[in-house]
Amino acid sequence: MKFDTLIFDLDGTISDPKVGVVRSMNHALIAHGYPARNEDEIARYIGPPLDRIFMDLVGSKQSSLILELVATFRQRYADIGYSENQLYVGMRDTLDTLKSEGKYRLGVCTSKRVDFACKILALFGLLEHFEFVDGGDVGVEKWQQLQALKEQGVITEKSLMIGDRYVDLTAAHKNGLTSAGVLWGYGSKMELETHMPAFIFSKPQELTQL
């Protein structure tokens, strides 16, 4: 299939959020009386929406508690956590090439709140590379975000969803889109292959060869 739009996940695909996410998660956990978790344990959860991550970490689905944890996380993340992101090696050159060639429209669809996503992309000087940036919120699944983008005419079924976790792939398939998995983020090759993406990329530069 010839694609007209490349849709990128943000965390684990364009940039590595681990430092900011881990520190902000532990800030929230400690503030609400829970023990801090080690970096590797929290890193396994990076990808799905925040509320689902906190449900798993604290073993509760009590909505008021989860919303408080998310709010406390976001306080630190808004101040400093977002700036602790690191751009993946090769990603800037890849996005520069894709933008300059003009073969595809470029967009972002992330579970992260849209204002945070824009701040991170602006931090790296990449915000202008994308025609749209779509963000999520508590209770919103990524497949619902893609569905809304389709219904609004922002994307069509000729779009390729690119991400590092299963949620990116399943969201694409639920909306009739083709998916691509990337191996430099937080999903394993086994996780990605289980959900049958059309492509699996091992480094950002391979995206320019689509």
PDB file of N, CA, C and O in Angstrom, residues 69-143:
ATOM      1  N   LEU A  69      -3.165  10.561  41.813  1.00  0.00           N
ATOM      2  CA  LEU A  69      -1.822  10.152  41.426  1.00  0.00           C
ATOM      3  C   LEU A  69      -1.430  10.770  40.080  1.00  0.00           C
ATOM      4  O   LEU A  69      -0.308  11.269  39.920  1.00  0.00           O
ATOM      5  N   VAL A  70      -2.352  10.742  39.123  1.00  0.00           N
ATOM      6  CA  VAL A  70      -2.085  11.325  37.812  1.00  0.00           C
ATOM      7  C   VAL A  70      -1.818  12.826  37.944  1.00  0.00           C
ATOM      8  O   VAL A  70      -0.879  13.366  37.342  1.00  0.00           O
ATOM      9  N   ALA A  71      -2.617  13.509  38.753  1.00  0.00           N
ATOM     10  CA  ALA A  71      -2.462  14.960  38.931  1.00  0.00           C
ATOM     11  C   ALA A  71      -1.108  15.293  39.553  1.00  0.00           C
ATOM     12  O   ALA A  71      -0.431  16.247  39.135  1.00  0.00           O
ATOM     13  N   THR A  72      -0.696  14.499  40.557  1.00  0.00           N
ATOM     14  CA  THR A  72       0.590  14.753  41.210  1.00  0.00           C
ATOM     15  C   THR A  72       1.744  14.475  40.256  1.00  0.00           C
ATOM     16  O   THR A  72       2.734  15.217  40.208  1.00  0.00           O
ATOM     17  N   PHE A  73       1.620  13.405  39.476  1.00  0.00           N
ATOM     18  CA  PHE A  73       2.615  13.116  38.436  1.00  0.00           C
ATOM     19  C   PHE A  73       2.758  14.312  37.503  1.00  0.00           C
ATOM     20  O   PHE A  73       3.868  14.766  37.191  1.00  0.00           O
ATOM     21  N   ARG A  74       1.632  14.817  37.058  1.00  0.00           N
ATOM     22  CA  ARG A  74       1.656  15.890  36.051  1.00  0.00           C
ATOM     23  C   ARG A  74       2.222  17.195  36.599  1.00  0.00           C
ATOM     24  O   ARG A  74       2.775  17.998  35.835  1.00  0.00           O
ATOM     25  N   GLN A  75       2.078  17.430  37.903  1.00  0.00           N
ATOM     26  CA  GLN A  75       2.650  18.640  38.487  1.00  0.00           C
ATOM     27  C   GLN A  75       4.163  18.667  38.283  1.00  0.00           C
ATOM     28  O   GLN A  75       4.729  19.662  37.843  1.00  0.00           O
ATOM     29  N   ARG A  76       4.813  17.543  38.624  1.00  0.00           N
ATOM     30  CA  ARG A  76       6.263  17.500  38.434  1.00  0.00           C
ATOM     31  C   ARG A  76       6.626  17.430  36.955  1.00  0.00           C
ATOM     32  O   ARG A  76       7.590  18.057  36.501  1.00  0.00           O
ATOM     33  N   TYR A  77       5.839  16.666  36.195  1.00  0.00           N
ATOM     34  CA  TYR A  77       6.159  16.488  34.777  1.00  0.00           C
ATOM     35  C   TYR A  77       6.075  17.818  34.029  1.00  0.00           C
ATOM     36  O   TYR A  77       6.894  18.106  33.159  1.00  0.00           O
ATOM     37  N   ALA A  78       5.098  18.641  34.389  1.00  0.00           N
ATOM     38  CA  ALA A  78       4.929  19.939  33.724  1.00  0.00           C
ATOM     39  C   ALA A  78       6.080  20.885  34.046  1.00  0.00           C
ATOM     40  O   ALA A  78       6.483  21.699  33.208  1.00  0.00           O
ATOM     41  N   ASP A  79       6.609  20.772  35.275  1.00  0.00           N
ATOM     42  CA  ASP A  79       7.693  21.661  35.701  1.00  0.00           C
ATOM     43  C   ASP A  79       9.042  21.243  35.129  1.00  0.00           C
ATOM     44  O   ASP A  79       9.804  22.070  34.633  1.00  0.00           O
ATOM     45  N   ILE A  80       9.350  19.954  35.229  1.00  0.00           N
ATOM     46  CA  ILE A  80      10.688  19.507  34.857  1.00  0.00           C
ATOM     47  C   ILE A  80      10.719  18.179  34.100  1.00  0.00           C
ATOM     48  O   ILE A  80      11.587  17.962  33.258  1.00  0.00           O
ATOM     49  N   GLY A  81       9.762  17.294  34.369  1.00  0.00           N
ATOM     50  CA  GLY A  81       9.814  15.947  33.793  1.00  0.00           C
ATOM     51  C   GLY A  81       9.869  15.925  32.276  1.00  0.00           C
ATOM     52  O   GLY A  81      10.607  15.123  31.686  1.00  0.00           O
ATOM     53  N   TYR A  82       9.108  16.801  31.638  1.00  0.00           N
ATOM     54  CA  TYR A  82       9.072  16.801  30.173  1.00  0.00           C
ATOM     55  C   TYR A  82      10.448  17.117  29.594  1.00  0.00           C
ATOM     56  O   TYR A  82      10.826  16.604  28.529  1.00  0.00           O
ATOM     57  N   SER A  83      11.226  17.965  30.305  1.00  0.00           N
ATOM     58  CA  SER A  83      12.532  18.395  29.801  1.00  0.00           C
ATOM     59  C   SER A  83      13.603  17.332  29.990  1.00  0.00           C
ATOM     60  O   SER A  83      14.730  17.490  29.502  1.00  0.00           O
ATOM     61  N   GLU A  84      13.258  16.233  30.700  1.00  0.00           N
ATOM     62  CA  GLU A  84      14.208  15.149  30.915  1.00  0.00           C
ATOM     63  C   GLU A  84      14.140  14.093  29.812  1.00  0.00           C
ATOM     64  O   GLU A  84      14.817  13.071  29.877  1.00  0.00           O
ATOM     65  N   ASN A  85      13.315  14.355  28.807  1.00  0.00           N
ATOM     66  CA  ASN A  85      13.265  13.473  27.628  1.00  0.00           C
ATOM     67  C   ASN A  85      14.578  13.551  26.857  1.00  0.00           C
ATOM     68  O   ASN A  85      15.244  14.593  26.841  1.00  0.00           O
ATOM     69  N   GLN A  86      14.905  12.477  26.177  1.00  0.00           N
ATOM     70  CA  GLN A  86      16.087  12.448  25.318  1.00  0.00           C
ATOM     71  C   GLN A  86      15.681  11.958  23.935  1.00  0.00           C
ATOM     72  O   GLN A  86      15.010  10.930  23.807  1.00  0.00           O
ATOM     73  N   LEU A  87      16.088  12.698  22.917  1.00  0.00           N
ATOM     74  CA  LEU A  87      15.766  12.318  21.540  1.00  0.00           C
ATOM     75  C   LEU A  87      16.601  11.091  21.151  1.00  0.00           C
ATOM     76  O   LEU A  87      17.791  11.024  21.448  1.00  0.00           O
ATOM     77  N   TYR A  88      15.952  10.106  20.515  1.00  0.00           N
ATOM     78  CA  TYR A  88      16.685   8.922  20.086  1.00  0.00           C
ATOM     79  C   TYR A  88      17.697   9.269  18.987  1.00  0.00           C
ATOM     80  O   TYR A  88      17.413  10.103  18.107  1.00  0.00           O
ATOM     81  N   VAL A  89      18.853   8.634  19.063  1.00  0.00           N
ATOM     82  CA  VAL A  89      19.909   8.853  18.065  1.00  0.00           C
ATOM     83  C   VAL A  89      19.375   8.519  16.669  1.00  0.00           C
ATOM     84  O   VAL A  89      18.778   7.463  16.458  1.00  0.00           O
ATOM     85  N   GLY A  90      19.570   9.435  15.744  1.00  0.00           N
ATOM     86  CA  GLY A  90      19.126   9.228  14.369  1.00  0.00           C
ATOM     87  C   GLY A  90      17.730   9.738  14.079  1.00  0.00           C
ATOM     88  O   GLY A  90      17.330   9.847  12.915  1.00  0.00           O
ATOM     89  N   MET A  91      16.960  10.075  15.127  1.00  0.00           N
ATOM     90  CA  MET A  91      15.571  10.477  14.898  1.00  0.00           C
ATOM     91  C   MET A  91      15.477  11.850  14.243  1.00  0.00           C
ATOM     92  O   MET A  91      14.648  12.064  13.354  1.00  0.00           O
ATOM     93  N   ARG A  92      16.324  12.792  14.667  1.00  0.00           N
ATOM     94  CA  ARG A  92      16.261  14.126  14.066  1.00  0.00           C
ATOM     95  C   ARG A  92      16.537  14.069  12.566  1.00  0.00           C
ATOM     96  O   ARG A  92      15.795  14.641  11.763  1.00  0.00           O
ATOM     97  N   ASP A  93      17.610  13.375  12.178  1.00  0.00           N
ATOM     98  CA  ASP A  93      17.947  13.277  10.754  1.00  0.00           C
ATOM     99  C   ASP A  93      16.843  12.578   9.974  1.00  0.00           C
ATOM    100  O   ASP A  93      16.529  12.962   8.837  1.00  0.00           O
ATOM    101  N   THR A  94      16.249  11.555  10.580  1.00  0.00           N
ATOM    102  CA  THR A  94      15.165  10.824   9.921  1.00  0.00           C
ATOM    103  C   THR A  94      13.963  11.732   9.674  1.00  0.00           C
ATOM    104  O   THR A  94      13.408  11.764   8.563  1.00  0.00           O
ATOM    105  N   LEU A  95      13.559  12.470  10.687  1.00  0.00           N
ATOM    106  CA  LEU A  95      12.409  13.366  10.543  1.00  0.00           C
ATOM    107  C   LEU A  95      12.718  14.516   9.585  1.00  0.00           C
ATOM    108  O   LEU A  95      11.854  14.939   8.811  1.00  0.00           O
ATOM    109  N   ASP A  96      13.957  15.028   9.626  1.00  0.00           N
ATOM    110  CA  ASP A  96      14.359  16.066   8.674  1.00  0.00           C
ATOM    111  C   ASP A  96      14.230  15.564   7.244  1.00  0.00           C
ATOM    112  O   ASP A  96      13.711  16.254   6.362  1.00  0.00           O
ATOM    113  N   THR A  97      14.699  14.323   7.012  1.00  0.00           N
ATOM    114  CA  THR A  97      14.642  13.744   5.668  1.00  0.00           C
ATOM    115  C   THR A  97      13.205  13.535   5.213  1.00  0.00           C
ATOM    116  O   THR A  97      12.836  13.899   4.090  1.00  0.00           O
ATOM    117  N   LEU A  98      12.386  12.947   6.082  1.00  0.00           N
ATOM    118  CA  LEU A  98      10.982  12.700   5.722  1.00  0.00           C
ATOM    119  C   LEU A  98      10.253  14.001   5.428  1.00  0.00           C
ATOM    120  O   LEU A  98       9.447  14.082   4.495  1.00  0.00           O
ATOM    121  N   LYS A  99      10.541  15.028   6.224  1.00  0.00           N
ATOM    122  CA  LYS A  99       9.878  16.320   6.025  1.00  0.00           C
ATOM    123  C   LYS A  99      10.325  16.968   4.715  1.00  0.00           C
ATOM    124  O   LYS A  99       9.495  17.469   3.941  1.00  0.00           O
ATOM    125  N   SER A 100      11.631  16.940   4.456  1.00  0.00           N
ATOM    126  CA  SER A 100      12.147  17.616   3.264  1.00  0.00           C
ATOM    127  C   SER A 100      11.741  16.905   1.983  1.00  0.00           C
ATOM    128  O   SER A 100      11.517  17.549   0.952  1.00  0.00           O
ATOM    129  N   GLU A 101      11.636  15.569   2.037  1.00  0.00           N
ATOM    130  CA  GLU A 101      11.242  14.822   0.835  1.00  0.00           C
ATOM    131  C   GLU A 101       9.778  15.069   0.482  1.00  0.00           C
ATOM    132  O   GLU A 101       9.406  15.013  -0.687  1.00  0.00           O
ATOM    133  N   GLY A 102       8.939  15.290   1.494  1.00  0.00           N
ATOM    134  CA  GLY A 102       7.550  15.646   1.250  1.00  0.00           C
ATOM    135  C   GLY A 102       6.671  14.544   0.705  1.00  0.00           C
ATOM    136  O   GLY A 102       5.587  14.803   0.165  1.00  0.00           O
ATOM    137  N   LYS A 103       7.090  13.287   0.835  1.00  0.00           N
ATOM    138  CA  LYS A 103       6.273  12.182   0.333  1.00  0.00           C
ATOM    139  C   LYS A 103       5.059  11.922   1.220  1.00  0.00           C
ATOM    140  O   LYS A 103       4.035  11.422   0.762  1.00  0.00           O
ATOM    141  N   TYR A 104       5.221  12.218   2.501  1.00  0.00           N
ATOM    142  CA  TYR A 104       4.177  11.896   3.479  1.00  0.00           C
ATOM    143  C   TYR A 104       3.836  13.109   4.341  1.00  0.00           C
ATOM    144  O   TYR A 104       4.697  13.943   4.618  1.00  0.00           O
ATOM    145  N   ARG A 105       2.589  13.150   4.781  1.00  0.00           N
ATOM    146  CA  ARG A 105       2.230  14.039   5.884  1.00  0.00           C
ATOM    147  C   ARG A 105       2.733  13.366   7.161  1.00  0.00           C
ATOM    148  O   ARG A 105       2.658  12.150   7.294  1.00  0.00           O
ATOM    149  N   LEU A 106       3.219  14.151   8.097  1.00  0.00           N
ATOM    150  CA  LEU A 106       3.714  13.612   9.351  1.00  0.00           C
ATOM    151  C   LEU A 106       2.828  14.087  10.497  1.00  0.00           C
ATOM    152  O   LEU A 106       2.440  15.257  10.549  1.00  0.00           O
ATOM    153  N   GLY A 107       2.500  13.161  11.403  1.00  0.00           N
ATOM    154  CA  GLY A 107       1.684  13.510  12.561  1.00  0.00           C
ATOM    155  C   GLY A 107       2.116  12.717  13.779  1.00  0.00           C
ATOM    156  O   GLY A 107       2.903  11.772  13.681  1.00  0.00           O
ATOM    157  N   VAL A 108       1.605  13.115  14.942  1.00  0.00           N
ATOM    158  CA  VAL A 108       1.888  12.431  16.204  1.00  0.00           C
ATOM    159  C   VAL A 108       0.575  12.048  16.860  1.00  0.00           C
ATOM    160  O   VAL A 108      -0.366  12.849  16.904  1.00  0.00           O
ATOM    161  N   CYS A 109       0.505  10.815  17.363  1.00  0.00           N
ATOM    162  CA  CYS A 109      -0.631  10.371  18.178  1.00  0.00           C
ATOM    163  C   CYS A 109      -0.043   9.696  19.412  1.00  0.00           C
ATOM    164  O   CYS A 109       0.539   8.621  19.317  1.00  0.00           O
ATOM    165  N   THR A 110      -0.186  10.340  20.561  1.00  0.00           N
ATOM    166  CA  THR A 110       0.415   9.873  21.797  1.00  0.00           C
ATOM    167  C   THR A 110      -0.617   9.813  22.915  1.00  0.00           C
ATOM    168  O   THR A 110      -1.572  10.597  22.924  1.00  0.00           O
ATOM    169  N   SER A 111      -0.412   8.883  23.851  1.00  0.00           N
ATOM    170  CA  SER A 111      -1.281   8.819  25.029  1.00  0.00           C
ATOM    171  C   SER A 111      -1.006   9.981  25.974  1.00  0.00           C
ATOM    172  O   SER A 111      -1.821  10.285  26.846  1.00  0.00           O
ATOM    173  N   LYS A 112       0.132  10.637  25.790  1.00  0.00           N
ATOM    174  CA  LYS A 112       0.495  11.787  26.607  1.00  0.00           C
ATOM    175  C   LYS A 112      -0.436  12.960  26.310  1.00  0.00           C
ATOM    176  O   LYS A 112      -0.911  13.113  25.193  1.00  0.00           O
ATOM    177  N   ARG A 113      -0.694  13.786  27.319  1.00  0.00           N
ATOM    178  CA  ARG A 113      -1.540  14.960  27.110  1.00  0.00           C
ATOM    179  C   ARG A 113      -0.920  15.860  26.038  1.00  0.00           C
ATOM    180  O   ARG A 113       0.302  16.008  25.977  1.00  0.00           O
ATOM    181  N   VAL A 114      -1.744  16.467  25.213  1.00  0.00           N
ATOM    182  CA  VAL A 114      -1.237  17.146  24.019  1.00  0.00           C
ATOM    183  C   VAL A 114      -0.317  18.316  24.357  1.00  0.00           C
ATOM    184  O   VAL A 114       0.664  18.572  23.652  1.00  0.00           O
ATOM    185  N   ASP A 115      -0.576  19.038  25.455  1.00  0.00           N
ATOM    186  CA  ASP A 115       0.299  20.166  25.784  1.00  0.00           C
ATOM    187  C   ASP A 115       1.699  19.690  26.157  1.00  0.00           C
ATOM    188  O   ASP A 115       2.696  20.323  25.800  1.00  0.00           O
ATOM    189  N   PHE A 116       1.786  18.546  26.850  1.00  0.00           N
ATOM    190  CA  PHE A 116       3.092  17.984  27.163  1.00  0.00           C
ATOM    191  C   PHE A 116       3.801  17.536  25.890  1.00  0.00           C
ATOM    192  O   PHE A 116       5.003  17.740  25.724  1.00  0.00           O
ATOM    193  N   ALA A 117       3.060  16.883  25.001  1.00  0.00           N
ATOM    194  CA  ALA A 117       3.647  16.409  23.749  1.00  0.00           C
ATOM    195  C   ALA A 117       4.223  17.569  22.940  1.00  0.00           C
ATOM    196  O   ALA A 117       5.343  17.485  22.417  1.00  0.00           O
ATOM    197  N   CYS A 118       3.484  18.650  22.857  1.00  0.00           N
ATOM    198  CA  CYS A 118       3.951  19.818  22.094  1.00  0.00           C
ATOM    199  C   CYS A 118       5.178  20.450  22.736  1.00  0.00           C
ATOM    200  O   CYS A 118       6.105  20.899  22.037  1.00  0.00           O
ATOM    201  N   LYS A 119       5.215  20.486  24.081  1.00  0.00           N
ATOM    202  CA  LYS A 119       6.374  21.045  24.780  1.00  0.00           C
ATOM    203  C   LYS A 119       7.625  20.208  24.500  1.00  0.00           C
ATOM    204  O   LYS A 119       8.714  20.752  24.309  1.00  0.00           O
ATOM    205  N   ILE A 120       7.466  18.893  24.479  1.00  0.00           N
ATOM    206  CA  ILE A 120       8.603  18.007  24.224  1.00  0.00           C
ATOM    207  C   ILE A 120       9.100  18.172  22.786  1.00  0.00           C
ATOM    208  O   ILE A 120      10.303  18.304  22.532  1.00  0.00           O
ATOM    209  N   LEU A 121       8.177  18.183  21.829  1.00  0.00           N
ATOM    210  CA  LEU A 121       8.575  18.348  20.429  1.00  0.00           C
ATOM    211  C   LEU A 121       9.217  19.713  20.200  1.00  0.00           C
ATOM    212  O   LEU A 121      10.212  19.827  19.465  1.00  0.00           O
ATOM    213  N   ALA A 122       8.688  20.738  20.855  1.00  0.00           N
ATOM    214  CA  ALA A 122       9.273  22.080  20.732  1.00  0.00           C
ATOM    215  C   ALA A 122      10.668  22.123  21.354  1.00  0.00           C
ATOM    216  O   ALA A 122      11.571  22.811  20.850  1.00  0.00           O
ATOM    217  N   LEU A 123      10.845  21.391  22.444  1.00  0.00           N
ATOM    218  CA  LEU A 123      12.148  21.314  23.113  1.00  0.00           C
ATOM    219  C   LEU A 123      13.225  20.846  22.146  1.00  0.00           C
ATOM    220  O   LEU A 123      14.363  21.324  22.186  1.00  0.00           O
ATOM    221  N   PHE A 124      12.871  19.922  21.266  1.00  0.00           N
ATOM    222  CA  PHE A 124      13.832  19.374  20.307  1.00  0.00           C
ATOM    223  C   PHE A 124      13.797  20.107  18.960  1.00  0.00           C
ATOM    224  O   PHE A 124      14.487  19.705  18.018  1.00  0.00           O
ATOM    225  N   GLY A 125      12.973  21.138  18.852  1.00  0.00           N
ATOM    226  CA  GLY A 125      12.861  21.856  17.591  1.00  0.00           C
ATOM    227  C   GLY A 125      12.184  21.053  16.503  1.00  0.00           C
ATOM    228  O   GLY A 125      12.457  21.227  15.311  1.00  0.00           O
ATOM    229  N   LEU A 126      11.253  20.163  16.914  1.00  0.00           N
ATOM    230  CA  LEU A 126      10.601  19.263  15.952  1.00  0.00           C
ATOM    231  C   LEU A 126       9.111  19.531  15.774  1.00  0.00           C
ATOM    232  O   LEU A 126       8.476  18.889  14.944  1.00  0.00           O
ATOM    233  N   LEU A 127       8.559  20.440  16.523  1.00  0.00           N
ATOM    234  CA  LEU A 127       7.102  20.645  16.479  1.00  0.00           C
ATOM    235  C   LEU A 127       6.627  20.999  15.070  1.00  0.00           C
ATOM    236  O   LEU A 127       5.577  20.522  14.619  1.00  0.00           O
ATOM    237  N   GLU A 128       7.407  21.800  14.366  1.00  0.00           N
ATOM    238  CA  GLU A 128       7.000  22.253  13.035  1.00  0.00           C
ATOM    239  C   GLU A 128       7.094  21.153  11.974  1.00  0.00           C
ATOM    240  O   GLU A 128       6.609  21.335  10.861  1.00  0.00           O
ATOM    241  N   HIS A 129       7.695  20.022  12.332  1.00  0.00           N
ATOM    242  CA  HIS A 129       7.779  18.917  11.373  1.00  0.00           C
ATOM    243  C   HIS A 129       6.418  18.229  11.191  1.00  0.00           C
ATOM    244  O   HIS A 129       6.225  17.524  10.197  1.00  0.00           O
ATOM    245  N   PHE A 130       5.509  18.424  12.135  1.00  0.00           N
ATOM    246  CA  PHE A 130       4.264  17.650  12.157  1.00  0.00           C
ATOM    247  C   PHE A 130       3.048  18.510  11.837  1.00  0.00           C
ATOM    248  O   PHE A 130       2.887  19.610  12.371  1.00  0.00           O
ATOM    249  N   GLU A 131       2.173  17.957  10.990  1.00  0.00           N
ATOM    250  CA  GLU A 131       0.953  18.669  10.619  1.00  0.00           C
ATOM    251  C   GLU A 131      -0.094  18.618  11.724  1.00  0.00           C
ATOM    252  O   GLU A 131      -0.969  19.475  11.795  1.00  0.00           O
ATOM    253  N   PHE A 132      -0.033  17.586  12.562  1.00  0.00           N
ATOM    254  CA  PHE A 132      -0.958  17.497  13.692  1.00  0.00           C
ATOM    255  C   PHE A 132      -0.291  16.756  14.839  1.00  0.00           C
ATOM    256  O   PHE A 132       0.596  15.928  14.628  1.00  0.00           O
ATOM    257  N   VAL A 133      -0.687  17.114  16.054  1.00  0.00           N
ATOM    258  CA  VAL A 133      -0.245  16.414  17.264  1.00  0.00           C
ATOM    259  C   VAL A 133      -1.495  16.106  18.075  1.00  0.00           C
ATOM    260  O   VAL A 133      -2.206  17.019  18.504  1.00  0.00           O
ATOM    261  N   ASP A 134      -1.771  14.823  18.254  1.00  0.00           N
ATOM    262  CA  ASP A 134      -2.958  14.396  18.986  1.00  0.00           C
ATOM    263  C   ASP A 134      -2.530  13.768  20.309  1.00  0.00           C
ATOM    264  O   ASP A 134      -1.675  12.887  20.330  1.00  0.00           O
ATOM    265  N   GLY A 135      -3.126  14.230  21.405  1.00  0.00           N
ATOM    266  CA  GLY A 135      -2.784  13.714  22.726  1.00  0.00           C
ATOM    267  C   GLY A 135      -3.973  13.071  23.408  1.00  0.00           C
ATOM    268  O   GLY A 135      -5.128  13.327  23.061  1.00  0.00           O
ATOM    269  N   GLY A 136      -3.685  12.236  24.391  1.00  0.00           N
ATOM    270  CA  GLY A 136      -4.737  11.538  25.125  1.00  0.00           C
ATOM    271  C   GLY A 136      -4.991  12.151  26.491  1.00  0.00           C
ATOM    272  O   GLY A 136      -4.465  13.203  26.833  1.00  0.00           O
ATOM    273  N   ASP A 137      -5.801  11.473  27.275  1.00  0.00           N
ATOM    274  CA  ASP A 137      -6.085  11.903  28.643  1.00  0.00           C
ATOM    275  C   ASP A 137      -6.621  10.700  29.402  1.00  0.00           C
ATOM    276  O   ASP A 137      -6.824   9.622  28.824  1.00  0.00           O
ATOM    277  N   VAL A 138      -6.874  10.903  30.671  1.00  0.00           N
ATOM    278  CA  VAL A 138      -7.365   9.816  31.516  1.00  0.00           C
ATOM    279  C   VAL A 138      -8.639   9.220  30.914  1.00  0.00           C
ATOM    280  O   VAL A 138      -9.572   9.949  30.539  1.00  0.00           O
ATOM    281  N   GLY A 139      -8.665   7.895  30.790  1.00  0.00           N
ATOM    282  CA  GLY A 139      -9.849   7.204  30.292  1.00  0.00           C
ATOM    283  C   GLY A 139      -9.959   7.114  28.792  1.00  0.00           C
ATOM    284  O   GLY A 139     -10.913   6.526  28.267  1.00  0.00           O
ATOM    285  N   VAL A 140      -8.985   7.676  28.077  1.00  0.00           N
ATOM    286  CA  VAL A 140      -9.012   7.651  26.609  1.00  0.00           C
ATOM    287  C   VAL A 140      -7.991   6.644  26.104  1.00  0.00           C
ATOM    288  O   VAL A 140      -6.825   6.691  26.470  1.00  0.00           O
ATOM    289  N   GLU A 141      -8.440   5.713  25.265  1.00  0.00           N
ATOM    290  CA  GLU A 141      -7.545   4.713  24.685  1.00  0.00           C
ATOM    291  C   GLU A 141      -7.009   5.223  23.345  1.00  0.00           C
ATOM    292  O   GLU A 141      -7.649   6.025  22.662  1.00  0.00           O
ATOM    293  N   LYS A 142      -5.859   4.722  22.953  1.00  0.00           N
ATOM    294  CA  LYS A 142      -5.249   5.208  21.713  1.00  0.00           C
ATOM    295  C   LYS A 142      -6.106   4.874  20.489  1.00  0.00           C
ATOM    296  O   LYS A 142      -6.176   5.671  19.543  1.00  0.00           O
ATOM    297  N   TRP A 143      -6.788   3.746  20.507  1.00  0.00           N
ATOM    298  CA  TRP A 143      -7.641   3.416  19.354  1.00  0.00           C
ATOM    299  C   TRP A 143      -8.762   4.436  19.209  1.00  0.00           C
ATOM    300  O   TRP A 143      -9.192   4.746  18.084  1.00  0.00           O
TER     301      TRP A 143
END
